[in-house]
Coordinates of C-alpha atoms and ligand atoms in Angstrom, one line a residue:
X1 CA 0.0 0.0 0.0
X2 CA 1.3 3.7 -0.3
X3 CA 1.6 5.9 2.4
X4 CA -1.8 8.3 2.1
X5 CA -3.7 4.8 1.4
X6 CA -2.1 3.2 4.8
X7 CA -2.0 6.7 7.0
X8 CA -5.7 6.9 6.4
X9 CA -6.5 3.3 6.6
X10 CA -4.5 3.0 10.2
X11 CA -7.0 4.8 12.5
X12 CA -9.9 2.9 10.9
X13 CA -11.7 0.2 14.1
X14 CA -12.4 -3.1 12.7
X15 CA -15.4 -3.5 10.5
X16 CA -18.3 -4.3 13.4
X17 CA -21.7 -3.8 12.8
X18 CA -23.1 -0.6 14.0
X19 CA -20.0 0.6 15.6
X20 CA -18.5 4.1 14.2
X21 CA -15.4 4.2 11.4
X22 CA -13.2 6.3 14.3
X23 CA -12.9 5.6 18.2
X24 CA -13.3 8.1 20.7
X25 CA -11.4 9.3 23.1
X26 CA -10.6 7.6 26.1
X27 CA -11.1 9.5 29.4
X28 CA -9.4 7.3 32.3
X29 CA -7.5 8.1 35.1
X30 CA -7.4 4.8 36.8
X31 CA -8.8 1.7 34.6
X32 CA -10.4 -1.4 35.7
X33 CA -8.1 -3.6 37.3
X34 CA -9.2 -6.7 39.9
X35 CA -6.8 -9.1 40.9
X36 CA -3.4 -9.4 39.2
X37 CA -2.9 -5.8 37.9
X38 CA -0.3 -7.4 35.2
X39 CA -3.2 -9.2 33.0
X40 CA -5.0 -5.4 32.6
X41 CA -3.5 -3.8 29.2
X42 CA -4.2 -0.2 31.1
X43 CA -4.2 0.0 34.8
X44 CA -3.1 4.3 35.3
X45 CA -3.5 6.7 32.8
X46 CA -0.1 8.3 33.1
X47 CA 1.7 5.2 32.0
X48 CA -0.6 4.5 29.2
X49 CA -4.2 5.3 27.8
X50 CA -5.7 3.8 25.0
X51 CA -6.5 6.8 22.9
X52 CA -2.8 7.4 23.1
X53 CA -1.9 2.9 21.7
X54 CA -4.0 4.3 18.6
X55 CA -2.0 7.4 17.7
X56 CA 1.7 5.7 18.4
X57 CA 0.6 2.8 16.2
X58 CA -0.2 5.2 13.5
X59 CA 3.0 7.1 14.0
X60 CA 4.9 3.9 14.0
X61 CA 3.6 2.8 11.4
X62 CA 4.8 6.0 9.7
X63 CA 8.0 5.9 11.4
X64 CA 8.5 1.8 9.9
X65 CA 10.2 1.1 6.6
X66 CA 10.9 -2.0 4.8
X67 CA 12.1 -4.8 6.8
X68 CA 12.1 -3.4 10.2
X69 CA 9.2 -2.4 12.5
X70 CA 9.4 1.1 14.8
X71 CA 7.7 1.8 17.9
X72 CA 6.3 5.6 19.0
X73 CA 5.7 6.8 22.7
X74 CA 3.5 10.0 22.3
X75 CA 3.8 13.6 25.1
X76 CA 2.5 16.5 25.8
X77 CA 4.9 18.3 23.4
X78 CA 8.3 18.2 21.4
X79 CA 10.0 19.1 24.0
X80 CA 9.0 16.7 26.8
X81 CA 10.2 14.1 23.8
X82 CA 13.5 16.0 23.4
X83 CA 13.7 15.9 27.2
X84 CA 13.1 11.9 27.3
X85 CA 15.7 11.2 25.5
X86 CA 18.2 13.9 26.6
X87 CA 17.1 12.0 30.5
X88 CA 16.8 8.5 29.6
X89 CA 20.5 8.4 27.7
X90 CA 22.9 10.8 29.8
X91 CA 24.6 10.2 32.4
X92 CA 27.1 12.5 34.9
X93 CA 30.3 12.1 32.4
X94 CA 28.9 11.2 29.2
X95 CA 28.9 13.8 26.4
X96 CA 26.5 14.7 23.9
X97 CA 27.2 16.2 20.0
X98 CA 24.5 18.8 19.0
X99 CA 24.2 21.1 16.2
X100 CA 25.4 24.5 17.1
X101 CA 22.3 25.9 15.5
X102 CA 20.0 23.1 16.4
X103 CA 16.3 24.4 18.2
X104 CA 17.0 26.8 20.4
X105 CA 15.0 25.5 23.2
X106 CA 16.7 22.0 23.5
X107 CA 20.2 23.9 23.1
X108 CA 18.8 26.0 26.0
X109 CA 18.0 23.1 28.2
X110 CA 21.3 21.5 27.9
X111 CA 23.0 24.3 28.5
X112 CA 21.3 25.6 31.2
X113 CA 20.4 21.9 33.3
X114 CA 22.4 19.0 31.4
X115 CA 25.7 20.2 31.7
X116 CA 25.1 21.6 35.2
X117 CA 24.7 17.7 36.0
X118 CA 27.7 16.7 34.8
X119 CA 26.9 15.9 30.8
X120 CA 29.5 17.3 28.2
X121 CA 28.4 19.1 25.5
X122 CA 29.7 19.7 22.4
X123 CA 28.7 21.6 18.9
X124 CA 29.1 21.7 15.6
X125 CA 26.9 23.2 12.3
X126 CA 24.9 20.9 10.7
X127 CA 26.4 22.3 7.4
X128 CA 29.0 20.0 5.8
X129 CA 28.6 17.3 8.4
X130 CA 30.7 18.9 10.9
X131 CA 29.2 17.0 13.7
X132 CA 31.7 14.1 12.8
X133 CA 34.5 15.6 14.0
X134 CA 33.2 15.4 17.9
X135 CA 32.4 11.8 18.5
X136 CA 35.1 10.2 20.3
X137 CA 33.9 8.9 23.0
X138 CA 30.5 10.8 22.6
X139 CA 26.9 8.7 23.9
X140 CA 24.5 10.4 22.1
X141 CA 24.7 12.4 18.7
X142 CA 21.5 14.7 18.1
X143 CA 20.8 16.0 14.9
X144 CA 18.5 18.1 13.3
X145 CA 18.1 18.4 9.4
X146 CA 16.7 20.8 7.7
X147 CA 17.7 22.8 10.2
X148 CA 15.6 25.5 11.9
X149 CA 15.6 28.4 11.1
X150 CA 18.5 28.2 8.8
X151 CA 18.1 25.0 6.4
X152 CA 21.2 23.6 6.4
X153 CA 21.3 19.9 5.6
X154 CA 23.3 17.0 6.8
X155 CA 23.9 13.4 6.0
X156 CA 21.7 11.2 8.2
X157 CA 23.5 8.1 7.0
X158 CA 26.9 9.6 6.9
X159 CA 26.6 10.8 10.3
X160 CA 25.0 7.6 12.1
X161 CA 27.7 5.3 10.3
X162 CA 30.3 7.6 12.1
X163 CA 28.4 8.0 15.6
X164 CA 27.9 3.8 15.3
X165 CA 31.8 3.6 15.1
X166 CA 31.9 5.9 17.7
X167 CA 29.7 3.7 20.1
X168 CA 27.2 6.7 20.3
X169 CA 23.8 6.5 19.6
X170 CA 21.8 8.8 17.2
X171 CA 18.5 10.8 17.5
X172 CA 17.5 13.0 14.5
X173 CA 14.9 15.7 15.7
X174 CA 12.7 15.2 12.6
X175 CA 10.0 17.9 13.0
X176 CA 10.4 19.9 9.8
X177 CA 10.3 16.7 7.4
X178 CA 7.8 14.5 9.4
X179 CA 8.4 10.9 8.8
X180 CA 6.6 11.1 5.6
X181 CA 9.0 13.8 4.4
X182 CA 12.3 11.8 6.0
X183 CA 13.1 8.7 7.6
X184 CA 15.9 8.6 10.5
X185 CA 15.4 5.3 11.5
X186 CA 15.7 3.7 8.0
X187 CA 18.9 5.9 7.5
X188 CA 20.0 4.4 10.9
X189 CA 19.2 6.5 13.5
X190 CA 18.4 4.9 17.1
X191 CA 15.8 7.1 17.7
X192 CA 13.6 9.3 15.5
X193 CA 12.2 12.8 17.9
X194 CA 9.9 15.1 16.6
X195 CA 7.3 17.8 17.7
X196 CA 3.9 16.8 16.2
X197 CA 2.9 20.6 16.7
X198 CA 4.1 21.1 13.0
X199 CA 3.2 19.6 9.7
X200 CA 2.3 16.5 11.5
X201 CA -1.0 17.7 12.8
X202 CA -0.6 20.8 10.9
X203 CA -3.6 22.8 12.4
X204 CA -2.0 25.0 14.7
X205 CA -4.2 24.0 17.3
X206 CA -2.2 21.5 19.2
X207 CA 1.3 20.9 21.2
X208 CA 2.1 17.1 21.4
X209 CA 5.8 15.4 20.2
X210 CA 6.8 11.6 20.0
X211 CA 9.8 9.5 19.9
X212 CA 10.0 6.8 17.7
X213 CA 12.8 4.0 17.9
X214 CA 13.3 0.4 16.4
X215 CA 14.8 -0.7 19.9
X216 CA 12.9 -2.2 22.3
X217 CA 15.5 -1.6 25.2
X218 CA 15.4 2.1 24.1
X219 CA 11.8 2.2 24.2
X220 CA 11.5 0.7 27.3
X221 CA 13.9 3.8 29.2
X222 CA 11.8 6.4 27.0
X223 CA 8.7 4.8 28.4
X224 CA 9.8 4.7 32.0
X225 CA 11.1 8.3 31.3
X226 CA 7.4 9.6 30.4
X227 CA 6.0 7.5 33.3
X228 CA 7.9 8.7 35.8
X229 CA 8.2 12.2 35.0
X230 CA 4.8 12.3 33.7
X231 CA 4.8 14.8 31.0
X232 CA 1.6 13.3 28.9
X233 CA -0.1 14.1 26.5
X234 CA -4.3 14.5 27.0
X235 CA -6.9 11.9 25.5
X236 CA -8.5 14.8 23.5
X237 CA -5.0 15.9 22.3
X238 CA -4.2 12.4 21.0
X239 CA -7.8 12.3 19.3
X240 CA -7.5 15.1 17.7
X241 CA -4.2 14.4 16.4
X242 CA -5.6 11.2 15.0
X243 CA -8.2 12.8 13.1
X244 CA -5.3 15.3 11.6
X245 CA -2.6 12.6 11.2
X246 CA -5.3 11.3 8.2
X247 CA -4.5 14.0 5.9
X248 CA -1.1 14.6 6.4
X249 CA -0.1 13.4 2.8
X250 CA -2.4 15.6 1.2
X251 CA -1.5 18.7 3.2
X252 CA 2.5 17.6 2.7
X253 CA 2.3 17.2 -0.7
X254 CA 0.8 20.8 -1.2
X255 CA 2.7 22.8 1.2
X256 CA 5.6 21.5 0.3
X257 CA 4.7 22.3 -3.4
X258 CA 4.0 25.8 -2.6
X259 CA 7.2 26.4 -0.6
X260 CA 9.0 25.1 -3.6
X261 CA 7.0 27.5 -6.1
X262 CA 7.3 30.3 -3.9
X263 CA 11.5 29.9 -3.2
X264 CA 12.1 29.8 -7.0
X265 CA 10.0 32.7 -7.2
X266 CA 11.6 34.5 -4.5
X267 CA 14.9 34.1 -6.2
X268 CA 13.6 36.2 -9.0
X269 CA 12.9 39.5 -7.5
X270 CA 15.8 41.7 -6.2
X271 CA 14.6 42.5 -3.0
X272 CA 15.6 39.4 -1.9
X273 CA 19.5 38.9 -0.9
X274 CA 19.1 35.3 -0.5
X275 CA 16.7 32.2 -0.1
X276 CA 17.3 29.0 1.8
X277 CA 15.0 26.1 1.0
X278 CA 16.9 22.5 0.4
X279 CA 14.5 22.5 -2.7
X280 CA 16.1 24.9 -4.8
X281 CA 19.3 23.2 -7.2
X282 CA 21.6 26.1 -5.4
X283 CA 21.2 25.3 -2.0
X284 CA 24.6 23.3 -1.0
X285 CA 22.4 20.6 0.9
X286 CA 20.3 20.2 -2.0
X287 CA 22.3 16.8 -3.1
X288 CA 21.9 15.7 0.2
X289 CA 18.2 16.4 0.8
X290 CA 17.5 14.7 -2.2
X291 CA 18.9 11.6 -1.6
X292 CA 17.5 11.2 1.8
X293 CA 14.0 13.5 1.8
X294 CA 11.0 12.4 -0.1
X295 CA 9.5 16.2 0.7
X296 CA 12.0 18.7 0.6
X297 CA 9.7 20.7 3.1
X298 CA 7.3 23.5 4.1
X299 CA 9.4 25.9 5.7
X300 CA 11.8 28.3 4.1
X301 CA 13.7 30.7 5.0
X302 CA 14.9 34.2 2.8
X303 CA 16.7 37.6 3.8
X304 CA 15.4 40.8 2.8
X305 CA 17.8 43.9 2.8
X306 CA 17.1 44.8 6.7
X307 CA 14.9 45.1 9.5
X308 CA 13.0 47.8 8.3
X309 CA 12.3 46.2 5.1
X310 CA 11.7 42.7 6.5
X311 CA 8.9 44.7 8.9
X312 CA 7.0 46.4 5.9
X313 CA 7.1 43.0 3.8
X314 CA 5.1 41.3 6.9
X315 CA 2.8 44.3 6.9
X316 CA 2.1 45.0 3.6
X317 CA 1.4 41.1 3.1
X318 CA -2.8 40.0 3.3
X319 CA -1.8 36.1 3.1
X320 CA 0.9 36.0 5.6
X321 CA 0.1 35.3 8.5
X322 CA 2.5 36.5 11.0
X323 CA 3.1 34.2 14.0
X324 CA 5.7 31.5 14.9
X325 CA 6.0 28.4 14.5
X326 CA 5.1 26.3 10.6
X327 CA 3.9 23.3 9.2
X328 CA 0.1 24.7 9.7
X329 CA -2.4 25.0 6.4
X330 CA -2.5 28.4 6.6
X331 CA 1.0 30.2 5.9
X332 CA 2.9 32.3 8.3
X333 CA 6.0 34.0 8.3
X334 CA 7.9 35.9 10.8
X335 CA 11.2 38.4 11.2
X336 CA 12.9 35.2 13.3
X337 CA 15.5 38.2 14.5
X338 CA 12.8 39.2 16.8
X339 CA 13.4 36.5 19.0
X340 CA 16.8 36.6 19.6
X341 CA 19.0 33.3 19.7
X342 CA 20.3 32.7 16.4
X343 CA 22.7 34.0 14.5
X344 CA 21.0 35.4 11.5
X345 CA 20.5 38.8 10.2
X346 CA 18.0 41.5 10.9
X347 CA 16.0 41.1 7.6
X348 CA 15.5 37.5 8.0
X349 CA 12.5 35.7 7.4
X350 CA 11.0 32.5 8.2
X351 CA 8.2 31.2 5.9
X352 CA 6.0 28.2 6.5
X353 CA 3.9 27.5 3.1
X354 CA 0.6 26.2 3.9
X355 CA -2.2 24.5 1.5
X356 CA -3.7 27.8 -0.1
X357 CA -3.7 28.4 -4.1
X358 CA -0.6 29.1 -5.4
X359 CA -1.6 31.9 -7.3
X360 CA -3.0 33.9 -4.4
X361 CA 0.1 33.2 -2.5
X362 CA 2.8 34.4 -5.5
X363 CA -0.2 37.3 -6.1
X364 CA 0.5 38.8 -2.2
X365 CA 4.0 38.2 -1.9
X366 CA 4.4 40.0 -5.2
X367 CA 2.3 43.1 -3.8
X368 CA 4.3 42.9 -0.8
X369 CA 8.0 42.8 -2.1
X370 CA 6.0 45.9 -4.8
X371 CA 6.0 47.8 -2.2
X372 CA 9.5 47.5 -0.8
X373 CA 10.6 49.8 -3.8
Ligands
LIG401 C1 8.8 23.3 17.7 C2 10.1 22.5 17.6 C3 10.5 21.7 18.8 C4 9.7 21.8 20.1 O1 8.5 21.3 20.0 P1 7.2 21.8 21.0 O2 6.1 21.0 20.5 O3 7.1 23.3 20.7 O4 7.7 21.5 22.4 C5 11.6 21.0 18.6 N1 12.3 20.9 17.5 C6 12.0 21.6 16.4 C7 12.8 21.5 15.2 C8 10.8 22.4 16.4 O5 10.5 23.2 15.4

């Protein structure tokens, strides 16, 4: 089967009379459980809830490839997943490779609590697979590719051959490519992260994450992890995310369309100093991105001549709609210098291309840049 047939087929019940195509959710705090509690498939909602068994078997399924099966542990948000594994793997001693400009928040958290525990941290850019060069005697390498904001691209395979021979294990944050888009775990990557916030669900309406891994050791420690610490995602979360999940090819396929049309036309108009997007034959991971994405994305990035102009641009622009964050169906864009963080210029832009006509999109980005003259 191909993937829209099978993501839509995977959160179908079986066909008995008179009950409806799609579950609801599951509100529990304790379950039934007499006698032994081991025979009960659900005894406490914060170690597992059935609304959540449904979503993590359609992300693993998404997350599988041929000849190997994945599992998925669904929370509250990307980060609690970044966290899981970040607390499940390292230990007082043991270092960890990240991209220099990997998201800022799990930069921020390792910084400011890992390696006040004892955990060594070292960076590198994700450009040109610099990452290599820092894994003797590393335990975890984390990448992130494309990179956000910046969309620089790195070798998954490359990099988790080298981290292997290292005796470090891998974790790709996967959030802009979703696991339709990219596959870590078939490239070899142990574990597979992602915030489901994104293109996932893609309704900017939601805050979940998983972690997806073919080991069942590593699952195990991730599970404990979210049991323990209890950072879970709600019942009506994971239900909604299983009615969103459904048309994730569909809203893939034509965001990442229109974020291809609109980076070529970007890199027609003069206002524009440059554009990023791993989809355009110029970009140096384009080679890269190629051989590994099947999507090369909704998000882009471009740099208009400063602050001033990159302010006017948002303004002067009907279909934008300015707020953080991508992989919605409606587009948005932001001046990403507002934040603070990373090291990118004033007149910076982030774009997230969502599922709107094409034509109405080039149409308002034309007016917009019109204006900057
Ligand atoms: C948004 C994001 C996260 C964090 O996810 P939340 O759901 O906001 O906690 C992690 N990595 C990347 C690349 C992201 O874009």
């Amino acid at each position: 089967m191909r993937d829209s047939t099978r993501i839509i087929r995977s959160t179908l019940t079986p066909a008995s009379p008179g009950e409806p195509l799609h579950s609801g959710p599951v509100f529990a705090a304790p379950y039934h459980t007499p006698g032994d509690p081991s025979d009960a498939p659900y005894s406490y909602a914060r170690s597992h809830n059935p609304t959540w068994t449904e979503l993590e078997r359609a992300i693993a399924q998404m997350e599988s490839g041929p000849g190997y099966e994945a599992s998925a542990l669904v929370f509250a948000s990307g980060m609690a997943a970044t966290t899981a594994v970040f607390g499940a793997v390292l230990r007082p001693g043991d270092a960890v490779v990240m991209p220099s400009n990997a998201y800022f928040a799990a930069r921020v958290l390792v910084q400011e609590y890992f390696t006040k525990m004892g955990i060594e941290l070292r960076t590198a850019p994700t450009e040109g697979n610099a990452q290599a060069e820092l894994l003797e005697g590393a335990k975890l390498l984390w990448i992130e590719t494309p990179s956000n904001p910046t969309m620089e691209v790195c070798d998954i395979a490359v990099l988790c051959e080298a981290a292997h021979r290292a005796g470090a294990l891998v974790a790709v944050d996967n959030t802009t490519a979703t696991p339709l888009g990219q596959s870590p775990l078939a490239l070899g990557a142990d574990f597979s992260v992602a915030s489901d916030a994104k293109s996932m669900t893609g309704h900017s309406d939601l805050l979940l994450g998983h972690v997806a891994t073919r080991d069942p050791e590593l699952l195990a420690k991730i599970d404990q992890w979210r049991t323990l610490t209890g950072g879970i995602l709600g019942p009506m979360e994971a239900w909604l995310a299983l009615r969103s999940i459904a048309t994730l090819p569909l809203r893939l396929e034509r965001s990442c369309e229109n974020a291809q049309r609109i980076a070529e036309f970007l890199t027609t108009r003069k206002e524009v100093e440059s554009v990023l997007y791993p989809g355009l034959p110029s970009h140096p991971g384009h080679a890269i991105a190629a051989k590994q994405m099947r999507y090369f994305g909704a998000v882009l990035s471009f740099i208009l001549h400063d602050r001033a102009a990159a302010e006017k641009f948002l303004a002067t622009s009907k279909l934008l709609t300015e707020a953080t964050s991508f992989g919605g169906i409606t587009t948005t864009a932001e001046r990403r210098a507002r934040w603070g963080g990373d090291a990118i210029p004033e007149g910076f832009i982030r774009l997230s291309a969502g599922c709107e006509a094409i034509e109405d999109l080039i149409d308002d980005i034309t007016q917009a840049l019109d204006a900057l003259q």
